[in-house]
DNA sequence: TGAATGACTCGAT
DNA sequence: GATCGAGCCATTC
């Protein structure tokens, strides 16, 4: 099964770098890894992040539209929204309304 | 080995 | 402005 030694670890690392109360997009992570075209792999990696330690804040990862696309994959769809709101991220209709303000781009920040 | 999948993104209509 | 289709890449069956 997963050889947890590849892309996944890299994705997990970046996601764990997301500051508290911030969110990022799959494309941003993929771009940071130098694989902007592999945005789908980021989502795939998230699928494998379940049960990872330390826990991967996948709830801080949303799609380009700021939509909680992965909420369905959480223990409960509401869990993702709860976690985000708990961190100060305003989520309405499963969407980050202030996405521009809480968006965290590792590439732009020079990570 | 080949084919299928996926929590995405971009471009075109 | 919204909707549809194609591309892309790593992992899995």
PDB file of C-alpha atoms (C1' of nucleotides) in Angstrom:
ATOM      1  CA  UNK A   1       0.000   0.000   0.000  1.00  0.00           C
ATOM      2  CA  UNK A   2       1.034   3.537   0.333  1.00  0.00           C
ATOM      3  CA  UNK A   3       4.738   3.798   0.532  1.00  0.00           C
ATOM      4  CA  UNK A   4       4.411   6.914   2.666  1.00  0.00           C
ATOM      5  CA  UNK A   5       7.759   8.014   1.356  1.00  0.00           C
ATOM      6  CA  UNK A   6       6.751   9.977  -1.673  1.00  0.00           C
ATOM      7  CA  UNK A   7       4.602  12.886  -2.657  1.00  0.00           C
ATOM      8  CA  UNK A   8       2.299  12.303   0.271  1.00  0.00           C
ATOM      9  CA  UNK A   9       4.857  13.113   2.928  1.00  0.00           C
ATOM     10  CA  UNK A  10       5.651  16.313   1.102  1.00  0.00           C
ATOM     11  CA  UNK A  11       2.001  17.270   0.934  1.00  0.00           C
ATOM     12  CA  UNK A  12       1.471  16.454   4.583  1.00  0.00           C
ATOM     13  CA  UNK A  13       4.413  18.613   5.514  1.00  0.00           C
ATOM     14  CA  UNK A  14       3.100  21.606   3.621  1.00  0.00           C
ATOM     15  CA  UNK A  15      -0.391  21.230   5.001  1.00  0.00           C
ATOM     16  CA  UNK A  16       0.994  21.064   8.509  1.00  0.00           C
ATOM     17  CA  UNK A  17       2.839  24.292   7.776  1.00  0.00           C
ATOM     18  CA  UNK A  18      -0.436  26.120   7.330  1.00  0.00           C
ATOM     19  CA  UNK A  19      -0.686  28.651  10.151  1.00  0.00           C
ATOM     20  CA  UNK A  20      -3.557  28.508  12.569  1.00  0.00           C
ATOM     21  CA  UNK A  21      -6.608  30.276  11.193  1.00  0.00           C
ATOM     22  CA  UNK A  22      -5.367  30.162   7.616  1.00  0.00           C
ATOM     23  CA  UNK A  23      -6.346  28.085   4.613  1.00  0.00           C
ATOM     24  CA  UNK A  24      -4.752  27.228   1.299  1.00  0.00           C
ATOM     25  CA  UNK A  25      -5.689  25.595  -1.954  1.00  0.00           C
ATOM     26  CA  UNK A  26      -4.643  22.309  -3.486  1.00  0.00           C
ATOM     27  CA  UNK A  27      -3.116  24.187  -6.383  1.00  0.00           C
ATOM     28  CA  UNK A  28      -0.999  26.285  -4.031  1.00  0.00           C
ATOM     29  CA  UNK A  29       0.383  23.188  -2.373  1.00  0.00           C
ATOM     30  CA  UNK A  30       0.964  21.515  -5.694  1.00  0.00           C
ATOM     31  CA  UNK A  31       2.703  24.628  -6.998  1.00  0.00           C
ATOM     32  CA  UNK A  32       4.877  24.732  -3.908  1.00  0.00           C
ATOM     33  CA  UNK A  33       5.905  21.169  -4.569  1.00  0.00           C
ATOM     34  CA  UNK A  34       6.720  22.171  -8.121  1.00  0.00           C
ATOM     35  CA  UNK A  35       3.842  20.225  -9.581  1.00  0.00           C
ATOM     36  CA  UNK A  36       1.043  22.643 -10.252  1.00  0.00           C
ATOM     37  CA  UNK A  37      -0.432  20.115 -12.634  1.00  0.00           C
ATOM     38  CA  UNK A  38      -0.540  17.599  -9.847  1.00  0.00           C
ATOM     39  CA  UNK A  39      -3.178  19.445  -7.902  1.00  0.00           C
ATOM     40  CA  UNK A  40      -5.242  16.284  -7.998  1.00  0.00           C
ATOM     41  CA  UNK A  41      -2.457  14.380  -6.357  1.00  0.00           C
ATOM     42  CA  UNK A  42      -2.713  16.732  -3.407  1.00  0.00           C
ATOM     43  CA  UNK A  43      -6.307  15.722  -2.931  1.00  0.00           C
ATOM     44  CA  UNK A  44      -5.266  12.123  -3.354  1.00  0.00           C
ATOM     45  CA  UNK A  45      -2.619  12.557  -0.717  1.00  0.00           C
ATOM     46  CA  UNK A  46      -5.157  14.041   1.631  1.00  0.00           C
ATOM     47  CA  UNK A  47      -7.167  10.890   1.204  1.00  0.00           C
ATOM     48  CA  UNK A  48      -4.182   9.025   2.585  1.00  0.00           C
ATOM     49  CA  UNK A  49      -3.634  11.550   5.348  1.00  0.00           C
ATOM     50  CA  UNK A  50      -6.379   9.969   7.409  1.00  0.00           C
ATOM     51  CA  UNK A  51      -4.877   8.634  10.580  1.00  0.00           C
ATOM     52  CA  UNK A  52      -1.549  10.298   9.909  1.00  0.00           C
ATOM     53  CA  UNK A  53       0.514  11.524  12.830  1.00  0.00           C
ATOM     54  CA  UNK A  54       0.890  14.261  13.527  1.00  0.00           C
ATOM     55  CA  UNK A  55      -2.616  14.894  12.267  1.00  0.00           C
ATOM     56  CA  UNK A  56      -2.851  16.715   8.966  1.00  0.00           C
ATOM     57  CA  UNK A  57      -5.112  19.792   9.121  1.00  0.00           C
ATOM     58  CA  UNK A  58      -6.831  18.872   5.914  1.00  0.00           C
ATOM     59  CA  UNK A  59      -9.665  21.135   6.918  1.00  0.00           C
ATOM     60  CA  UNK A  60      -7.373  24.040   6.098  1.00  0.00           C
ATOM     61  CA  UNK A  61      -7.106  22.857   2.527  1.00  0.00           C
ATOM     62  CA  UNK A  62      -9.832  23.930   0.149  1.00  0.00           C
ATOM     63  CA  UNK A  63     -10.177  24.177  -3.583  1.00  0.00           C
ATOM     64  CA  UNK A  64      -9.454  27.252  -5.689  1.00  0.00           C
ATOM     65  CA  UNK A  65     -12.933  28.598  -5.118  1.00  0.00           C
ATOM     66  CA  UNK A  66     -12.554  28.420  -1.357  1.00  0.00           C
ATOM     67  CA  UNK A  67     -15.121  25.686  -1.342  1.00  0.00           C
ATOM     68  CA  UNK A  68     -14.894  22.899   1.238  1.00  0.00           C
ATOM     69  CA  UNK A  69     -14.654  20.251  -1.426  1.00  0.00           C
ATOM     70  CA  UNK A  70     -13.184  17.725   0.962  1.00  0.00           C
ATOM     71  CA  UNK A  71     -15.697  18.119   3.708  1.00  0.00           C
ATOM     72  CA  UNK A  72     -17.448  14.964   2.575  1.00  0.00           C
ATOM     73  CA  UNK A  73     -14.330  12.985   3.345  1.00  0.00           C
ATOM     74  CA  UNK A  74     -14.139  14.089   6.938  1.00  0.00           C
ATOM     75  CA  UNK A  75     -15.572  12.199   9.885  1.00  0.00           C
ATOM     76  CA  UNK A  76     -18.492  14.539   9.405  1.00  0.00           C
ATOM     77  CA  UNK A  77     -19.040  17.272   6.839  1.00  0.00           C
ATOM     78  CA  UNK A  78     -19.715  19.663   9.663  1.00  0.00           C
ATOM     79  CA  UNK A  79     -16.417  18.778  11.312  1.00  0.00           C
ATOM     80  CA  UNK A  80     -14.461  20.678   8.682  1.00  0.00           C
ATOM     81  CA  UNK A  81     -16.621  23.750   9.003  1.00  0.00           C
ATOM     82  CA  UNK A  82     -16.429  23.577  12.773  1.00  0.00           C
ATOM     83  CA  UNK A  83     -12.665  23.375  12.763  1.00  0.00           C
ATOM     84  CA  UNK A  84     -12.349  26.296  10.373  1.00  0.00           C
ATOM     85  CA  UNK A  85     -14.765  28.473  12.280  1.00  0.00           C
ATOM     86  CA  UNK A  86     -13.014  27.516  15.466  1.00  0.00           C
ATOM     87  CA  UNK A  87      -9.828  28.951  13.991  1.00  0.00           C
ATOM     88  CA  UNK A  88     -11.505  32.183  12.992  1.00  0.00           C
ATOM     89  CA  UNK A  89     -12.226  31.279   9.396  1.00  0.00           C
ATOM     90  CA  UNK A  90     -15.676  32.409   8.343  1.00  0.00           C
ATOM     91  CA  UNK A  91     -17.426  29.592   6.559  1.00  0.00           C
ATOM     92  CA  UNK A  92     -20.837  30.002   5.027  1.00  0.00           C
ATOM     93  CA  UNK A  93     -22.589  27.474   2.853  1.00  0.00           C
ATOM     94  CA  UNK A  94     -19.490  25.260   3.043  1.00  0.00           C
ATOM     95  CA  UNK A  95     -17.510  28.086   1.545  1.00  0.00           C
ATOM     96  CA  UNK A  96     -14.856  30.438   2.949  1.00  0.00           C
ATOM     97  CA  UNK A  97     -16.321  33.895   2.563  1.00  0.00           C
ATOM     98  CA  UNK A  98     -13.101  35.702   3.454  1.00  0.00           C
ATOM     99  CA  UNK A  99     -10.992  33.301   1.467  1.00  0.00           C
ATOM    100  CA  UNK A 100      -8.814  36.168   0.231  1.00  0.00           C
ATOM    101  CA  UNK A 101      -7.977  37.205   3.768  1.00  0.00           C
ATOM    102  CA  UNK A 102      -7.244  33.794   5.221  1.00  0.00           C
ATOM    103  CA  UNK A 103      -5.614  32.377   2.114  1.00  0.00           C
ATOM    104  CA  UNK A 104      -2.083  31.169   2.842  1.00  0.00           C
ATOM    105  CA  UNK A 105       0.260  30.687  -0.068  1.00  0.00           C
ATOM    106  CA  UNK A 106       3.590  28.957   0.752  1.00  0.00           C
ATOM    107  CA  UNK A 107       5.064  30.006  -2.558  1.00  0.00           C
ATOM    108  CA  UNK A 108       4.120  33.654  -2.178  1.00  0.00           C
ATOM    109  CA  UNK A 109       5.501  33.691   1.338  1.00  0.00           C
ATOM    110  CA  UNK A 110       8.768  32.264   0.136  1.00  0.00           C
ATOM    111  CA  UNK A 111       8.590  28.979   1.953  1.00  0.00           C
TER     112      UNK A 111
ATOM    113  C1'  DT B   1       1.482  -4.211 -17.745  1.00  0.00           C
ATOM    114  C1'  DG B   2      -2.620  -1.698 -18.677  1.00  0.00           C
ATOM    115  C1'  DA B   3      -6.534   0.715 -17.246  1.00  0.00           C
ATOM    116  C1'  DA B   4      -9.090   3.356 -13.796  1.00  0.00           C
ATOM    117  C1'  DT B   5      -9.498   6.656 -10.084  1.00  0.00           C
ATOM    118  C1'  DG B   6      -9.363  11.266  -7.660  1.00  0.00           C
ATOM    119  C1'  DA B   7     -10.731  16.155  -1.590  1.00  0.00           C
ATOM    120  C1'  DC B   8      -8.238  20.005  -8.850  1.00  0.00           C
ATOM    121  C1'  DT B   9      -7.423  23.607 -12.263  1.00  0.00           C
ATOM    122  C1'  DC B  10      -7.768  26.039 -16.534  1.00  0.00           C
ATOM    123  C1'  DG B  11      -9.697  27.216 -20.880  1.00  0.00           C
ATOM    124  C1'  DA B  12     -13.475  27.398 -23.979  1.00  0.00           C
ATOM    125  C1'  DT B  13     -18.493  27.804 -25.072  1.00  0.00           C
TER     126       DT B  13
ATOM    127  C1'  DG C   1     -21.519  35.036 -15.407  1.00  0.00           C
ATOM    128  C1'  DA C   2     -22.306  30.126 -15.419  1.00  0.00           C
ATOM    129  C1'  DT C   3     -21.617  25.561 -17.350  1.00  0.00           C
ATOM    130  C1'  DC C   4     -18.944  21.815 -19.884  1.00  0.00           C
ATOM    131  C1'  DG C   5     -14.910  19.367 -21.226  1.00  0.00           C
ATOM    132  C1'  DA C   6     -10.101  18.132 -21.339  1.00  0.00           C
ATOM    133  C1'  DG C   7      -5.491  17.722 -19.067  1.00  0.00           C
ATOM    134  C1'  DC C   8      -2.250  16.007 -15.569  1.00  0.00           C
ATOM    135  C1'  DC C   9       0.220  13.082 -12.489  1.00  0.00           C
ATOM    136  C1'  DA C  10       0.891   9.565  -8.758  1.00  0.00           C
ATOM    137  C1'  DT C  11      -1.166   5.679  -6.672  1.00  0.00           C
ATOM    138  C1'  DT C  12      -4.100   1.503  -6.803  1.00  0.00           C
ATOM    139  C1'  DC C  13      -6.568  -2.799  -8.682  1.00  0.00           C
TER     140       DC C  13
END
